[in-house]
């Protein structure tokens, strides 16, 4: 049902409602997203009840957001990321979610201008997802893949990221002690 936008939101460009357990998907779409037409940054981390697959799809592709934080939205699946339209998203945080390499591959295809990507503690992330991301998202500046299943192959792929300024690959226990040397050698090529 149609609801009038909240007048106070009209000029809003950035909104964080992290850990607001009372936020609903309906409230976000009816009041906030339709009322805040200038909104570019939205943080919904820890809003487990509000962030459904359907809402995540709308946020990724329907509102022109440049920065979206869905971290700790443990109920979302790969589905929202596999809708195929292009997205203007430049920063995406999906830390501690249950998405897989399939979602990361889809993100790399629909969001080629991605600059910041946080998939820390996405325990189903492997080299396959990182390879797709580093191949298609050439503007990556900040990348967090801590506590994932990546191996030395991902460190070789990091060399493709010519704009990379920050990398968090801590607690990636499948990488060997040679991982940094592999990265350095690949960067020289």
PDB file of C-alpha atoms in Angstrom:
ATOM      1  CA  UNK A   1       0.000   0.000   0.000  1.00  0.00           C
ATOM      2  CA  UNK A   2       1.164   3.522  -0.759  1.00  0.00           C
ATOM      3  CA  UNK A   3       2.459   5.598   2.136  1.00  0.00           C
ATOM      4  CA  UNK A   4       3.476   9.254   1.906  1.00  0.00           C
ATOM      5  CA  UNK A   5       7.241   9.822   2.222  1.00  0.00           C
ATOM      6  CA  UNK A   6       8.500  11.356   5.420  1.00  0.00           C
ATOM      7  CA  UNK A   7       9.221  15.028   4.685  1.00  0.00           C
ATOM      8  CA  UNK A   8      12.365  15.047   6.847  1.00  0.00           C
ATOM      9  CA  UNK A   9      14.005  12.491   4.579  1.00  0.00           C
ATOM     10  CA  UNK A  10      13.856  14.463   1.335  1.00  0.00           C
ATOM     11  CA  UNK A  11      17.416  15.840   1.554  1.00  0.00           C
ATOM     12  CA  UNK A  12      18.949  12.809   3.282  1.00  0.00           C
ATOM     13  CA  UNK A  13      22.053  11.417   1.547  1.00  0.00           C
ATOM     14  CA  UNK A  14      23.388   9.026   4.172  1.00  0.00           C
ATOM     15  CA  UNK A  15      21.509   6.844   6.662  1.00  0.00           C
ATOM     16  CA  UNK A  16      22.685   4.292   9.192  1.00  0.00           C
ATOM     17  CA  UNK A  17      20.156   2.272  11.121  1.00  0.00           C
ATOM     18  CA  UNK A  18      22.520  -0.484  12.243  1.00  0.00           C
ATOM     19  CA  UNK A  19      21.216  -2.738  14.987  1.00  0.00           C
ATOM     20  CA  UNK A  20      17.745  -1.183  14.790  1.00  0.00           C
ATOM     21  CA  UNK A  21      15.789  -4.378  15.270  1.00  0.00           C
ATOM     22  CA  UNK A  22      12.446  -2.608  14.893  1.00  0.00           C
ATOM     23  CA  UNK A  23      13.129  -1.597  11.272  1.00  0.00           C
ATOM     24  CA  UNK A  24      11.034  -3.558   8.789  1.00  0.00           C
ATOM     25  CA  UNK A  25      11.463  -4.160   5.075  1.00  0.00           C
ATOM     26  CA  UNK A  26       8.126  -2.403   4.473  1.00  0.00           C
ATOM     27  CA  UNK A  27       9.192   0.628   6.490  1.00  0.00           C
ATOM     28  CA  UNK A  28      12.437   0.886   4.576  1.00  0.00           C
ATOM     29  CA  UNK A  29      10.861   0.665   1.142  1.00  0.00           C
ATOM     30  CA  UNK A  30       7.703   2.675   1.792  1.00  0.00           C
ATOM     31  CA  UNK A  31       9.065   5.489   3.911  1.00  0.00           C
ATOM     32  CA  UNK A  32      12.817   5.699   3.567  1.00  0.00           C
ATOM     33  CA  UNK A  33      13.710   4.578   0.049  1.00  0.00           C
ATOM     34  CA  UNK A  34      10.791   6.269  -1.640  1.00  0.00           C
ATOM     35  CA  UNK A  35      11.060   9.368   0.541  1.00  0.00           C
ATOM     36  CA  UNK A  36      14.809   9.867   0.436  1.00  0.00           C
ATOM     37  CA  UNK A  37      15.415  10.240  -3.273  1.00  0.00           C
ATOM     38  CA  UNK A  38      18.937  11.627  -2.697  1.00  0.00           C
ATOM     39  CA  UNK A  39      20.040   8.736  -0.478  1.00  0.00           C
ATOM     40  CA  UNK A  40      23.415   7.370  -1.616  1.00  0.00           C
ATOM     41  CA  UNK A  41      24.666   5.526   1.491  1.00  0.00           C
ATOM     42  CA  UNK A  42      22.638   3.068   3.550  1.00  0.00           C
ATOM     43  CA  UNK A  43      23.897   0.991   6.460  1.00  0.00           C
ATOM     44  CA  UNK A  44      21.666  -1.874   7.572  1.00  0.00           C
ATOM     45  CA  UNK A  45      24.221  -4.013   9.396  1.00  0.00           C
ATOM     46  CA  UNK A  46      22.706  -6.241  12.069  1.00  0.00           C
ATOM     47  CA  UNK A  47      19.156  -5.482  10.826  1.00  0.00           C
ATOM     48  CA  UNK A  48      18.434  -9.187  10.533  1.00  0.00           C
ATOM     49  CA  UNK A  49      14.657  -8.962  10.384  1.00  0.00           C
ATOM     50  CA  UNK A  50      14.464  -6.169   7.839  1.00  0.00           C
ATOM     51  CA  UNK A  51      16.898  -7.415   5.220  1.00  0.00           C
ATOM     52  CA  UNK A  52      15.228 -10.059   3.108  1.00  0.00           C
ATOM     53  CA  UNK A  53      16.372 -11.299  -0.282  1.00  0.00           C
ATOM     54  CA  UNK A  54      13.657  -9.200  -1.930  1.00  0.00           C
ATOM     55  CA  UNK A  55      14.707  -6.026  -0.110  1.00  0.00           C
ATOM     56  CA  UNK A  56      18.397  -6.651  -0.798  1.00  0.00           C
ATOM     57  CA  UNK A  57      17.634  -6.953  -4.531  1.00  0.00           C
ATOM     58  CA  UNK A  58      15.733  -3.652  -4.501  1.00  0.00           C
ATOM     59  CA  UNK A  59      18.519  -1.907  -2.595  1.00  0.00           C
ATOM     60  CA  UNK A  60      21.245  -3.201  -4.907  1.00  0.00           C
ATOM     61  CA  UNK A  61      19.528  -2.351  -8.177  1.00  0.00           C
ATOM     62  CA  UNK A  62      16.464  -0.174  -7.687  1.00  0.00           C
ATOM     63  CA  UNK A  63      17.451   2.953  -5.802  1.00  0.00           C
ATOM     64  CA  UNK A  64      20.805   4.115  -7.175  1.00  0.00           C
ATOM     65  CA  UNK A  65      22.666   3.582  -3.905  1.00  0.00           C
ATOM     66  CA  UNK A  66      26.442   3.987  -4.094  1.00  0.00           C
ATOM     67  CA  UNK A  67      27.195   2.416  -0.713  1.00  0.00           C
ATOM     68  CA  UNK A  68      25.304  -0.410   0.982  1.00  0.00           C
ATOM     69  CA  UNK A  69      26.100  -2.299   4.169  1.00  0.00           C
ATOM     70  CA  UNK A  70      24.239  -5.590   4.629  1.00  0.00           C
ATOM     71  CA  UNK A  71      26.756  -7.051   7.094  1.00  0.00           C
ATOM     72  CA  UNK A  72      25.420  -9.583   9.576  1.00  0.00           C
ATOM     73  CA  UNK A  73      22.235 -10.015   7.545  1.00  0.00           C
ATOM     74  CA  UNK A  74      22.601 -13.740   7.941  1.00  0.00           C
ATOM     75  CA  UNK A  75      19.286 -14.645   6.328  1.00  0.00           C
ATOM     76  CA  UNK A  76      20.112 -13.297   2.860  1.00  0.00           C
ATOM     77  CA  UNK A  77      21.149 -15.802   0.218  1.00  0.00           C
ATOM     78  CA  UNK A  78      22.903 -15.569  -3.153  1.00  0.00           C
ATOM     79  CA  UNK A  79      19.611 -14.715  -4.849  1.00  0.00           C
ATOM     80  CA  UNK A  80      19.648 -10.875  -4.602  1.00  0.00           C
ATOM     81  CA  UNK A  81      23.084 -10.667  -6.148  1.00  0.00           C
ATOM     82  CA  UNK A  82      22.117 -12.756  -9.143  1.00  0.00           C
ATOM     83  CA  UNK A  83      19.622 -10.287 -10.584  1.00  0.00           C
ATOM     84  CA  UNK A  84      21.520  -9.186 -13.671  1.00  0.00           C
ATOM     85  CA  UNK A  85      21.033  -5.419 -14.117  1.00  0.00           C
ATOM     86  CA  UNK A  86      24.016  -3.130 -13.732  1.00  0.00           C
ATOM     87  CA  UNK A  87      24.405  -1.438 -10.390  1.00  0.00           C
ATOM     88  CA  UNK A  88      26.046   1.910  -9.569  1.00  0.00           C
ATOM     89  CA  UNK A  89      27.168   0.526  -6.208  1.00  0.00           C
ATOM     90  CA  UNK A  90      30.750   1.479  -5.338  1.00  0.00           C
ATOM     91  CA  UNK A  91      30.891   0.189  -1.753  1.00  0.00           C
ATOM     92  CA  UNK A  92      29.350  -3.096  -0.664  1.00  0.00           C
ATOM     93  CA  UNK A  93      29.692  -4.687   2.729  1.00  0.00           C
ATOM     94  CA  UNK A  94      28.352  -8.201   3.183  1.00  0.00           C
ATOM     95  CA  UNK A  95      30.534  -9.335   6.094  1.00  0.00           C
ATOM     96  CA  UNK A  96      29.335 -12.291   8.107  1.00  0.00           C
ATOM     97  CA  UNK A  97      26.612 -13.347   5.683  1.00  0.00           C
ATOM     98  CA  UNK A  98      25.990 -16.790   4.220  1.00  0.00           C
ATOM     99  CA  UNK A  99      26.528 -15.875   0.570  1.00  0.00           C
ATOM    100  CA  UNK A 100      28.766 -18.014  -1.629  1.00  0.00           C
ATOM    101  CA  UNK A 101      31.128 -17.604  -4.562  1.00  0.00           C
ATOM    102  CA  UNK A 102      28.103 -17.540  -6.886  1.00  0.00           C
ATOM    103  CA  UNK A 103      26.965 -14.255  -5.303  1.00  0.00           C
ATOM    104  CA  UNK A 104      30.468 -12.761  -5.509  1.00  0.00           C
ATOM    105  CA  UNK A 105      30.739 -13.730  -9.172  1.00  0.00           C
ATOM    106  CA  UNK A 106      27.381 -12.087  -9.876  1.00  0.00           C
ATOM    107  CA  UNK A 107      28.423  -8.938  -7.966  1.00  0.00           C
ATOM    108  CA  UNK A 108      31.568  -8.700 -10.062  1.00  0.00           C
ATOM    109  CA  UNK A 109      29.476  -8.776 -13.242  1.00  0.00           C
ATOM    110  CA  UNK A 110      26.815  -6.268 -12.235  1.00  0.00           C
ATOM    111  CA  UNK A 111      28.984  -3.842 -10.216  1.00  0.00           C
ATOM    112  CA  UNK A 112      32.183  -3.283 -12.231  1.00  0.00           C
ATOM    113  CA  UNK A 113      32.813   0.088 -10.521  1.00  0.00           C
ATOM    114  CA  UNK A 114      33.107  -1.471  -7.083  1.00  0.00           C
ATOM    115  CA  UNK A 115      35.822   0.260  -5.029  1.00  0.00           C
ATOM    116  CA  UNK A 116      35.198  -1.092  -1.523  1.00  0.00           C
ATOM    117  CA  UNK A 117      34.188  -4.680  -0.847  1.00  0.00           C
ATOM    118  CA  UNK A 118      33.944  -6.274   2.586  1.00  0.00           C
ATOM    119  CA  UNK A 119      33.302 -10.002   2.679  1.00  0.00           C
ATOM    120  CA  UNK A 120      35.018 -10.656   5.981  1.00  0.00           C
ATOM    121  CA  UNK A 121      33.831 -13.814   7.719  1.00  0.00           C
ATOM    122  CA  UNK A 122      31.956 -14.951   4.618  1.00  0.00           C
ATOM    123  CA  UNK A 123      33.141 -18.475   5.261  1.00  0.00           C
ATOM    124  CA  UNK A 124      31.889 -19.817   1.916  1.00  0.00           C
ATOM    125  CA  UNK A 125      34.084 -17.376  -0.043  1.00  0.00           C
ATOM    126  CA  UNK A 126      36.888 -19.138  -1.911  1.00  0.00           C
ATOM    127  CA  UNK A 127      39.413 -18.298  -4.609  1.00  0.00           C
ATOM    128  CA  UNK A 128      36.667 -18.637  -7.233  1.00  0.00           C
ATOM    129  CA  UNK A 129      34.848 -15.567  -5.913  1.00  0.00           C
ATOM    130  CA  UNK A 130      38.023 -13.537  -5.416  1.00  0.00           C
ATOM    131  CA  UNK A 131      39.257 -14.354  -8.932  1.00  0.00           C
ATOM    132  CA  UNK A 132      35.982 -13.099 -10.450  1.00  0.00           C
ATOM    133  CA  UNK A 133      36.071  -9.942  -8.335  1.00  0.00           C
ATOM    134  CA  UNK A 134      39.688  -9.060  -9.133  1.00  0.00           C
ATOM    135  CA  UNK A 135      39.181  -9.780 -12.827  1.00  0.00           C
ATOM    136  CA  UNK A 136      36.100  -7.590 -13.336  1.00  0.00           C
ATOM    137  CA  UNK A 137      36.319  -4.900 -10.634  1.00  0.00           C
ATOM    138  CA  UNK A 138      39.482  -3.051 -11.632  1.00  0.00           C
ATOM    139  CA  UNK A 139      38.821  -0.052  -9.365  1.00  0.00           C
ATOM    140  CA  UNK A 140      38.987  -1.947  -6.056  1.00  0.00           C
ATOM    141  CA  UNK A 141      40.700   0.199  -3.405  1.00  0.00           C
ATOM    142  CA  UNK A 142      39.671  -1.600  -0.225  1.00  0.00           C
ATOM    143  CA  UNK A 143      39.116  -5.332   0.094  1.00  0.00           C
ATOM    144  CA  UNK A 144      38.336  -7.373   3.191  1.00  0.00           C
ATOM    145  CA  UNK A 145      38.374 -11.158   2.835  1.00  0.00           C
ATOM    146  CA  UNK A 146      39.409 -12.038   6.380  1.00  0.00           C
ATOM    147  CA  UNK A 147      38.451 -15.436   7.770  1.00  0.00           C
ATOM    148  CA  UNK A 148      37.463 -16.870   4.384  1.00  0.00           C
ATOM    149  CA  UNK A 149      38.582 -19.982   2.499  1.00  0.00           C
ATOM    150  CA  UNK A 150      40.995 -18.244   0.122  1.00  0.00           C
ATOM    151  CA  UNK A 151      44.381 -19.742  -0.747  1.00  0.00           C
ATOM    152  CA  UNK A 152      47.570 -18.525  -2.413  1.00  0.00           C
ATOM    153  CA  UNK A 153      45.696 -18.260  -5.724  1.00  0.00           C
ATOM    154  CA  UNK A 154      43.801 -15.243  -4.375  1.00  0.00           C
ATOM    155  CA  UNK A 155      47.041 -13.519  -3.424  1.00  0.00           C
ATOM    156  CA  UNK A 156      48.212 -13.912  -7.005  1.00  0.00           C
ATOM    157  CA  UNK A 157      44.912 -12.378  -8.158  1.00  0.00           C
ATOM    158  CA  UNK A 158      45.339  -9.378  -5.821  1.00  0.00           C
ATOM    159  CA  UNK A 159      48.145  -8.226  -8.126  1.00  0.00           C
ATOM    160  CA  UNK A 160      45.466  -7.334 -10.714  1.00  0.00           C
ATOM    161  CA  UNK A 161      44.084  -4.717  -8.347  1.00  0.00           C
ATOM    162  CA  UNK A 162      46.299  -1.810  -9.351  1.00  0.00           C
ATOM    163  CA  UNK A 163      44.353   0.649  -7.170  1.00  0.00           C
ATOM    164  CA  UNK A 164      44.288  -1.519  -4.034  1.00  0.00           C
ATOM    165  CA  UNK A 165      45.173   0.548  -0.960  1.00  0.00           C
ATOM    166  CA  UNK A 166      43.864  -1.677   1.827  1.00  0.00           C
ATOM    167  CA  UNK A 167      43.632  -5.463   2.092  1.00  0.00           C
ATOM    168  CA  UNK A 168      42.506  -7.456   5.112  1.00  0.00           C
ATOM    169  CA  UNK A 169      43.213 -11.125   4.563  1.00  0.00           C
ATOM    170  CA  UNK A 170      43.770 -11.995   8.206  1.00  0.00           C
ATOM    171  CA  UNK A 171      42.750 -15.416   9.450  1.00  0.00           C
ATOM    172  CA  UNK A 172      42.791 -16.907   5.942  1.00  0.00           C
ATOM    173  CA  UNK A 173      44.273 -20.133   7.199  1.00  0.00           C
ATOM    174  CA  UNK A 174      44.292 -21.912   3.828  1.00  0.00           C
ATOM    175  CA  UNK A 175      46.923 -19.509   2.463  1.00  0.00           C
ATOM    176  CA  UNK A 176      50.515 -20.641   2.902  1.00  0.00           C
ATOM    177  CA  UNK A 177      53.487 -18.689   4.256  1.00  0.00           C
ATOM    178  CA  UNK A 178      54.438 -18.028   0.609  1.00  0.00           C
ATOM    179  CA  UNK A 179      51.233 -16.071  -0.118  1.00  0.00           C
ATOM    180  CA  UNK A 180      52.843 -12.624   0.096  1.00  0.00           C
ATOM    181  CA  UNK A 181      55.794 -13.692  -2.038  1.00  0.00           C
ATOM    182  CA  UNK A 182      53.374 -15.038  -4.652  1.00  0.00           C
ATOM    183  CA  UNK A 183      51.535 -11.700  -4.631  1.00  0.00           C
ATOM    184  CA  UNK A 184      54.797  -9.776  -5.016  1.00  0.00           C
ATOM    185  CA  UNK A 185      55.962 -11.970  -7.922  1.00  0.00           C
ATOM    186  CA  UNK A 186      52.611 -11.620  -9.708  1.00  0.00           C
ATOM    187  CA  UNK A 187      52.718  -7.843  -9.280  1.00  0.00           C
ATOM    188  CA  UNK A 188      56.101  -7.684 -11.014  1.00  0.00           C
ATOM    189  CA  UNK A 189      54.755  -9.339 -14.170  1.00  0.00           C
TER     190      UNK A 189
END
